[in-house]
Amino acid sequence: MAMQNKFYYKSPIGILEIELRNDTIQRLRVVESCSNISERSGYFEEVAKQLDEYFAGKRTKFELNIYPKGTEFQKKVWAELLKISYGKTKSYQEIAEAIGNTNAQRAVGSACSKNSILLIIPCRRVISKYGKLAGFACGLDVKQKLLNIEN
């Protein structure tokens, strides 16, 4: 039987709600509040450890099991985002070209906005073709903060 649990992690960008199912991250998002921060045990202990290291600037790549739910197009975009190296950015245009759909910049932006596994799938690393920050579910200030951690 599948075990599904929600855990809460206090981060520099707010409280993260992490949904795990059988040691796989199904969802990771920022929430307004929670009743209490979760005790670190089981697979959540590993997730929290890697998040600690990331926020401390000591981890450049997550090594966690993820299962993002979305359309085939969204999954293709998210797989491409996972290839963007720590400290680097790519434009929506570059992502569209990389997945073989040159005119899909807006659709790429839409797929980024539907990313249900924030931080692990690095949509923060996608910027406009003019080098400006654009769209981010948690706000541009949080996007900038995350990019600053990586630089």
PDB file of C-alpha atoms in Angstrom:
ATOM      1  CA  MET A   1       0.000   0.000   0.000  1.00  0.00           C
ATOM      2  CA  ALA A   2       1.310   3.464  -0.909  1.00  0.00           C
ATOM      3  CA  MET A   3       2.176   5.748   1.970  1.00  0.00           C
ATOM      4  CA  GLN A   4       1.555   9.425   1.365  1.00  0.00           C
ATOM      5  CA  ASN A   5       2.694  12.033   3.808  1.00  0.00           C
ATOM      6  CA  LYS A   6       3.016  15.794   3.966  1.00  0.00           C
ATOM      7  CA  PHE A   7       6.030  17.322   5.652  1.00  0.00           C
ATOM      8  CA  TYR A   8       6.837  20.938   6.431  1.00  0.00           C
ATOM      9  CA  TYR A   9      10.289  22.501   6.184  1.00  0.00           C
ATOM     10  CA  LYS A  10      11.213  26.036   7.257  1.00  0.00           C
ATOM     11  CA  SER A  11      13.360  27.606   4.539  1.00  0.00           C
ATOM     12  CA  PRO A  12      14.800  31.062   3.762  1.00  0.00           C
ATOM     13  CA  ILE A  13      11.998  31.531   1.204  1.00  0.00           C
ATOM     14  CA  GLY A  14       9.174  30.429   3.501  1.00  0.00           C
ATOM     15  CA  ILE A  15       7.567  27.223   4.693  1.00  0.00           C
ATOM     16  CA  LEU A  16       7.842  24.402   2.186  1.00  0.00           C
ATOM     17  CA  GLU A  17       5.170  21.719   2.037  1.00  0.00           C
ATOM     18  CA  ILE A  18       6.628  18.475   0.729  1.00  0.00           C
ATOM     19  CA  GLU A  19       4.348  15.641  -0.299  1.00  0.00           C
ATOM     20  CA  LEU A  20       6.029  12.256  -0.328  1.00  0.00           C
ATOM     21  CA  ARG A  21       4.632   8.991  -1.582  1.00  0.00           C
ATOM     22  CA  ASN A  22       6.779   5.891  -1.153  1.00  0.00           C
ATOM     23  CA  ASP A  23      10.026   7.889  -0.835  1.00  0.00           C
ATOM     24  CA  THR A  24       9.266   9.956  -3.927  1.00  0.00           C
ATOM     25  CA  ILE A  25       8.519  13.692  -3.989  1.00  0.00           C
ATOM     26  CA  GLN A  26       5.116  14.238  -5.579  1.00  0.00           C
ATOM     27  CA  ARG A  27       4.894  17.943  -4.768  1.00  0.00           C
ATOM     28  CA  LEU A  28       7.018  20.678  -3.202  1.00  0.00           C
ATOM     29  CA  ARG A  29       5.577  24.150  -2.788  1.00  0.00           C
ATOM     30  CA  VAL A  30       5.684  27.232  -0.588  1.00  0.00           C
ATOM     31  CA  VAL A  31       2.707  27.556   1.774  1.00  0.00           C
ATOM     32  CA  GLU A  32       1.492  30.439   3.932  1.00  0.00           C
ATOM     33  CA  SER A  33       1.581  28.512   7.181  1.00  0.00           C
ATOM     34  CA  CYS A  34       1.498  25.126   8.852  1.00  0.00           C
ATOM     35  CA  SER A  35       0.696  23.906  12.323  1.00  0.00           C
ATOM     36  CA  ASN A  36       4.280  22.766  12.973  1.00  0.00           C
ATOM     37  CA  ILE A  37       7.563  21.978  11.243  1.00  0.00           C
ATOM     38  CA  SER A  38       7.910  18.235  10.664  1.00  0.00           C
ATOM     39  CA  GLU A  39      10.235  15.996  12.593  1.00  0.00           C
ATOM     40  CA  ARG A  40      13.022  14.698  10.370  1.00  0.00           C
ATOM     41  CA  SER A  41      12.605  10.990   9.874  1.00  0.00           C
ATOM     42  CA  GLY A  42      12.493   8.469   7.053  1.00  0.00           C
ATOM     43  CA  TYR A  43      12.948   9.800   3.527  1.00  0.00           C
ATOM     44  CA  PHE A  44      11.970  13.305   4.672  1.00  0.00           C
ATOM     45  CA  GLU A  45      15.236  13.360   6.645  1.00  0.00           C
ATOM     46  CA  GLU A  46      17.184  13.011   3.360  1.00  0.00           C
ATOM     47  CA  VAL A  47      15.031  15.634   1.609  1.00  0.00           C
ATOM     48  CA  ALA A  48      15.529  18.102   4.490  1.00  0.00           C
ATOM     49  CA  LYS A  49      19.294  17.424   4.571  1.00  0.00           C
ATOM     50  CA  GLN A  50      19.626  18.183   0.853  1.00  0.00           C
ATOM     51  CA  LEU A  51      17.493  21.331   1.199  1.00  0.00           C
ATOM     52  CA  ASP A  52      19.700  22.459   4.122  1.00  0.00           C
ATOM     53  CA  GLU A  53      22.785  21.968   1.961  1.00  0.00           C
ATOM     54  CA  TYR A  54      21.218  23.811  -0.993  1.00  0.00           C
ATOM     55  CA  PHE A  55      20.213  26.837   1.075  1.00  0.00           C
ATOM     56  CA  ALA A  56      23.698  26.889   2.653  1.00  0.00           C
ATOM     57  CA  GLY A  57      25.217  27.047  -0.843  1.00  0.00           C
ATOM     58  CA  LYS A  58      26.820  23.617  -0.425  1.00  0.00           C
ATOM     59  CA  ARG A  59      24.652  21.527  -2.774  1.00  0.00           C
ATOM     60  CA  THR A  60      24.579  22.164  -6.507  1.00  0.00           C
ATOM     61  CA  LYS A  61      22.440  19.198  -7.567  1.00  0.00           C
ATOM     62  CA  PHE A  62      19.576  17.422  -5.842  1.00  0.00           C
ATOM     63  CA  GLU A  63      19.695  13.645  -5.737  1.00  0.00           C
ATOM     64  CA  LEU A  64      16.104  12.909  -4.811  1.00  0.00           C
ATOM     65  CA  ASN A  65      13.341  10.775  -6.274  1.00  0.00           C
ATOM     66  CA  ILE A  66      10.699  12.916  -7.972  1.00  0.00           C
ATOM     67  CA  TYR A  67       7.473  12.178  -9.787  1.00  0.00           C
ATOM     68  CA  PRO A  68       6.028  15.346 -11.296  1.00  0.00           C
ATOM     69  CA  LYS A  69       2.471  15.075 -12.572  1.00  0.00           C
ATOM     70  CA  GLY A  70       1.704  16.876 -15.818  1.00  0.00           C
ATOM     71  CA  THR A  71       1.170  16.617 -19.555  1.00  0.00           C
ATOM     72  CA  GLU A  72       3.784  15.067 -21.834  1.00  0.00           C
ATOM     73  CA  PHE A  73       4.779  18.577 -22.980  1.00  0.00           C
ATOM     74  CA  GLN A  74       5.185  19.796 -19.391  1.00  0.00           C
ATOM     75  CA  LYS A  75       7.290  16.737 -18.510  1.00  0.00           C
ATOM     76  CA  LYS A  76       9.503  17.399 -21.548  1.00  0.00           C
ATOM     77  CA  VAL A  77      10.027  21.006 -20.398  1.00  0.00           C
ATOM     78  CA  TRP A  78      10.734  19.946 -16.800  1.00  0.00           C
ATOM     79  CA  ALA A  79      13.239  17.322 -17.982  1.00  0.00           C
ATOM     80  CA  GLU A  80      15.017  20.085 -19.916  1.00  0.00           C
ATOM     81  CA  LEU A  81      15.028  22.364 -16.850  1.00  0.00           C
ATOM     82  CA  LEU A  82      16.780  19.603 -14.888  1.00  0.00           C
ATOM     83  CA  LYS A  83      19.678  19.905 -17.373  1.00  0.00           C
ATOM     84  CA  ILE A  84      20.341  23.574 -16.529  1.00  0.00           C
ATOM     85  CA  SER A  85      23.487  23.649 -14.413  1.00  0.00           C
ATOM     86  CA  TYR A  86      23.643  25.233 -10.976  1.00  0.00           C
ATOM     87  CA  GLY A  87      24.432  28.941 -11.253  1.00  0.00           C
ATOM     88  CA  LYS A  88      23.365  29.093 -14.917  1.00  0.00           C
ATOM     89  CA  THR A  89      20.212  30.364 -16.582  1.00  0.00           C
ATOM     90  CA  LYS A  90      18.507  29.755 -19.906  1.00  0.00           C
ATOM     91  CA  SER A  91      15.788  31.681 -21.679  1.00  0.00           C
ATOM     92  CA  TYR A  92      12.284  30.424 -22.376  1.00  0.00           C
ATOM     93  CA  GLN A  93      13.343  30.557 -26.064  1.00  0.00           C
ATOM     94  CA  GLU A  94      16.382  28.325 -25.439  1.00  0.00           C
ATOM     95  CA  ILE A  95      14.236  25.767 -23.615  1.00  0.00           C
ATOM     96  CA  ALA A  96      11.681  25.799 -26.459  1.00  0.00           C
ATOM     97  CA  GLU A  97      14.470  25.207 -28.999  1.00  0.00           C
ATOM     98  CA  ALA A  98      16.022  22.444 -26.865  1.00  0.00           C
ATOM     99  CA  ILE A  99      12.743  20.497 -26.830  1.00  0.00           C
ATOM    100  CA  GLY A 100      12.346  20.961 -30.588  1.00  0.00           C
ATOM    101  CA  ASN A 101       9.525  23.501 -30.576  1.00  0.00           C
ATOM    102  CA  THR A 102      11.055  26.875 -31.475  1.00  0.00           C
ATOM    103  CA  ASN A 103       7.831  28.877 -31.137  1.00  0.00           C
ATOM    104  CA  ALA A 104       6.768  27.442 -27.779  1.00  0.00           C
ATOM    105  CA  GLN A 105       8.266  30.077 -25.440  1.00  0.00           C
ATOM    106  CA  ARG A 106       4.879  30.919 -23.911  1.00  0.00           C
ATOM    107  CA  ALA A 107       4.015  27.246 -23.513  1.00  0.00           C
ATOM    108  CA  VAL A 108       7.393  26.743 -21.822  1.00  0.00           C
ATOM    109  CA  GLY A 109       6.516  29.605 -19.459  1.00  0.00           C
ATOM    110  CA  SER A 110       3.167  27.963 -18.761  1.00  0.00           C
ATOM    111  CA  ALA A 111       4.864  24.619 -18.041  1.00  0.00           C
ATOM    112  CA  CYS A 112       7.240  26.409 -15.641  1.00  0.00           C
ATOM    113  CA  SER A 113       4.269  27.949 -13.821  1.00  0.00           C
ATOM    114  CA  LYS A 114       2.723  24.481 -13.420  1.00  0.00           C
ATOM    115  CA  ASN A 115       5.913  22.984 -11.941  1.00  0.00           C
ATOM    116  CA  SER A 116       4.680  21.182  -8.829  1.00  0.00           C
ATOM    117  CA  ILE A 117       8.150  20.329  -7.519  1.00  0.00           C
ATOM    118  CA  LEU A 118       9.612  23.758  -6.813  1.00  0.00           C
ATOM    119  CA  LEU A 119      13.378  23.986  -6.197  1.00  0.00           C
ATOM    120  CA  ILE A 120      14.112  20.415  -7.315  1.00  0.00           C
ATOM    121  CA  ILE A 121      12.903  21.195 -10.854  1.00  0.00           C
ATOM    122  CA  PRO A 122      14.739  24.535 -11.253  1.00  0.00           C
ATOM    123  CA  CYS A 123      12.229  26.799 -13.032  1.00  0.00           C
ATOM    124  CA  ARG A 124      13.971  29.718 -11.268  1.00  0.00           C
ATOM    125  CA  ARG A 125      16.811  29.294 -13.786  1.00  0.00           C
ATOM    126  CA  VAL A 126      14.577  30.286 -16.718  1.00  0.00           C
ATOM    127  CA  ILE A 127      14.642  33.967 -17.644  1.00  0.00           C
ATOM    128  CA  SER A 128      13.513  36.153 -20.538  1.00  0.00           C
ATOM    129  CA  LYS A 129      15.638  36.222 -23.694  1.00  0.00           C
ATOM    130  CA  TYR A 130      16.697  39.748 -22.707  1.00  0.00           C
ATOM    131  CA  GLY A 131      18.222  38.462 -19.477  1.00  0.00           C
ATOM    132  CA  LYS A 132      15.472  39.807 -17.215  1.00  0.00           C
ATOM    133  CA  LEU A 133      13.678  37.888 -14.506  1.00  0.00           C
ATOM    134  CA  ALA A 134      10.215  36.867 -15.603  1.00  0.00           C
ATOM    135  CA  GLY A 135       7.377  34.971 -13.974  1.00  0.00           C
ATOM    136  CA  PHE A 136       7.799  32.887 -10.859  1.00  0.00           C
ATOM    137  CA  ALA A 137       5.059  31.334  -8.734  1.00  0.00           C
ATOM    138  CA  CYS A 138       6.590  32.664  -5.496  1.00  0.00           C
ATOM    139  CA  GLY A 139       7.342  36.125  -6.880  1.00  0.00           C
ATOM    140  CA  LEU A 140      10.368  37.648  -8.563  1.00  0.00           C
ATOM    141  CA  ASP A 141      11.972  38.582  -5.226  1.00  0.00           C
ATOM    142  CA  VAL A 142      12.096  34.877  -4.275  1.00  0.00           C
ATOM    143  CA  LYS A 143      13.403  33.961  -7.748  1.00  0.00           C
ATOM    144  CA  GLN A 144      16.190  36.521  -7.320  1.00  0.00           C
ATOM    145  CA  LYS A 145      16.988  35.223  -3.823  1.00  0.00           C
ATOM    146  CA  LEU A 146      17.328  31.657  -5.159  1.00  0.00           C
ATOM    147  CA  LEU A 147      19.508  32.779  -8.072  1.00  0.00           C
ATOM    148  CA  ASN A 148      21.670  34.722  -5.591  1.00  0.00           C
ATOM    149  CA  ILE A 149      22.205  31.533  -3.563  1.00  0.00           C
ATOM    150  CA  GLU A 150      23.511  29.926  -6.755  1.00  0.00           C
ATOM    151  CA  ASN A 151      25.918  32.731  -7.676  1.00  0.00           C
TER     152      ASN A 151
END
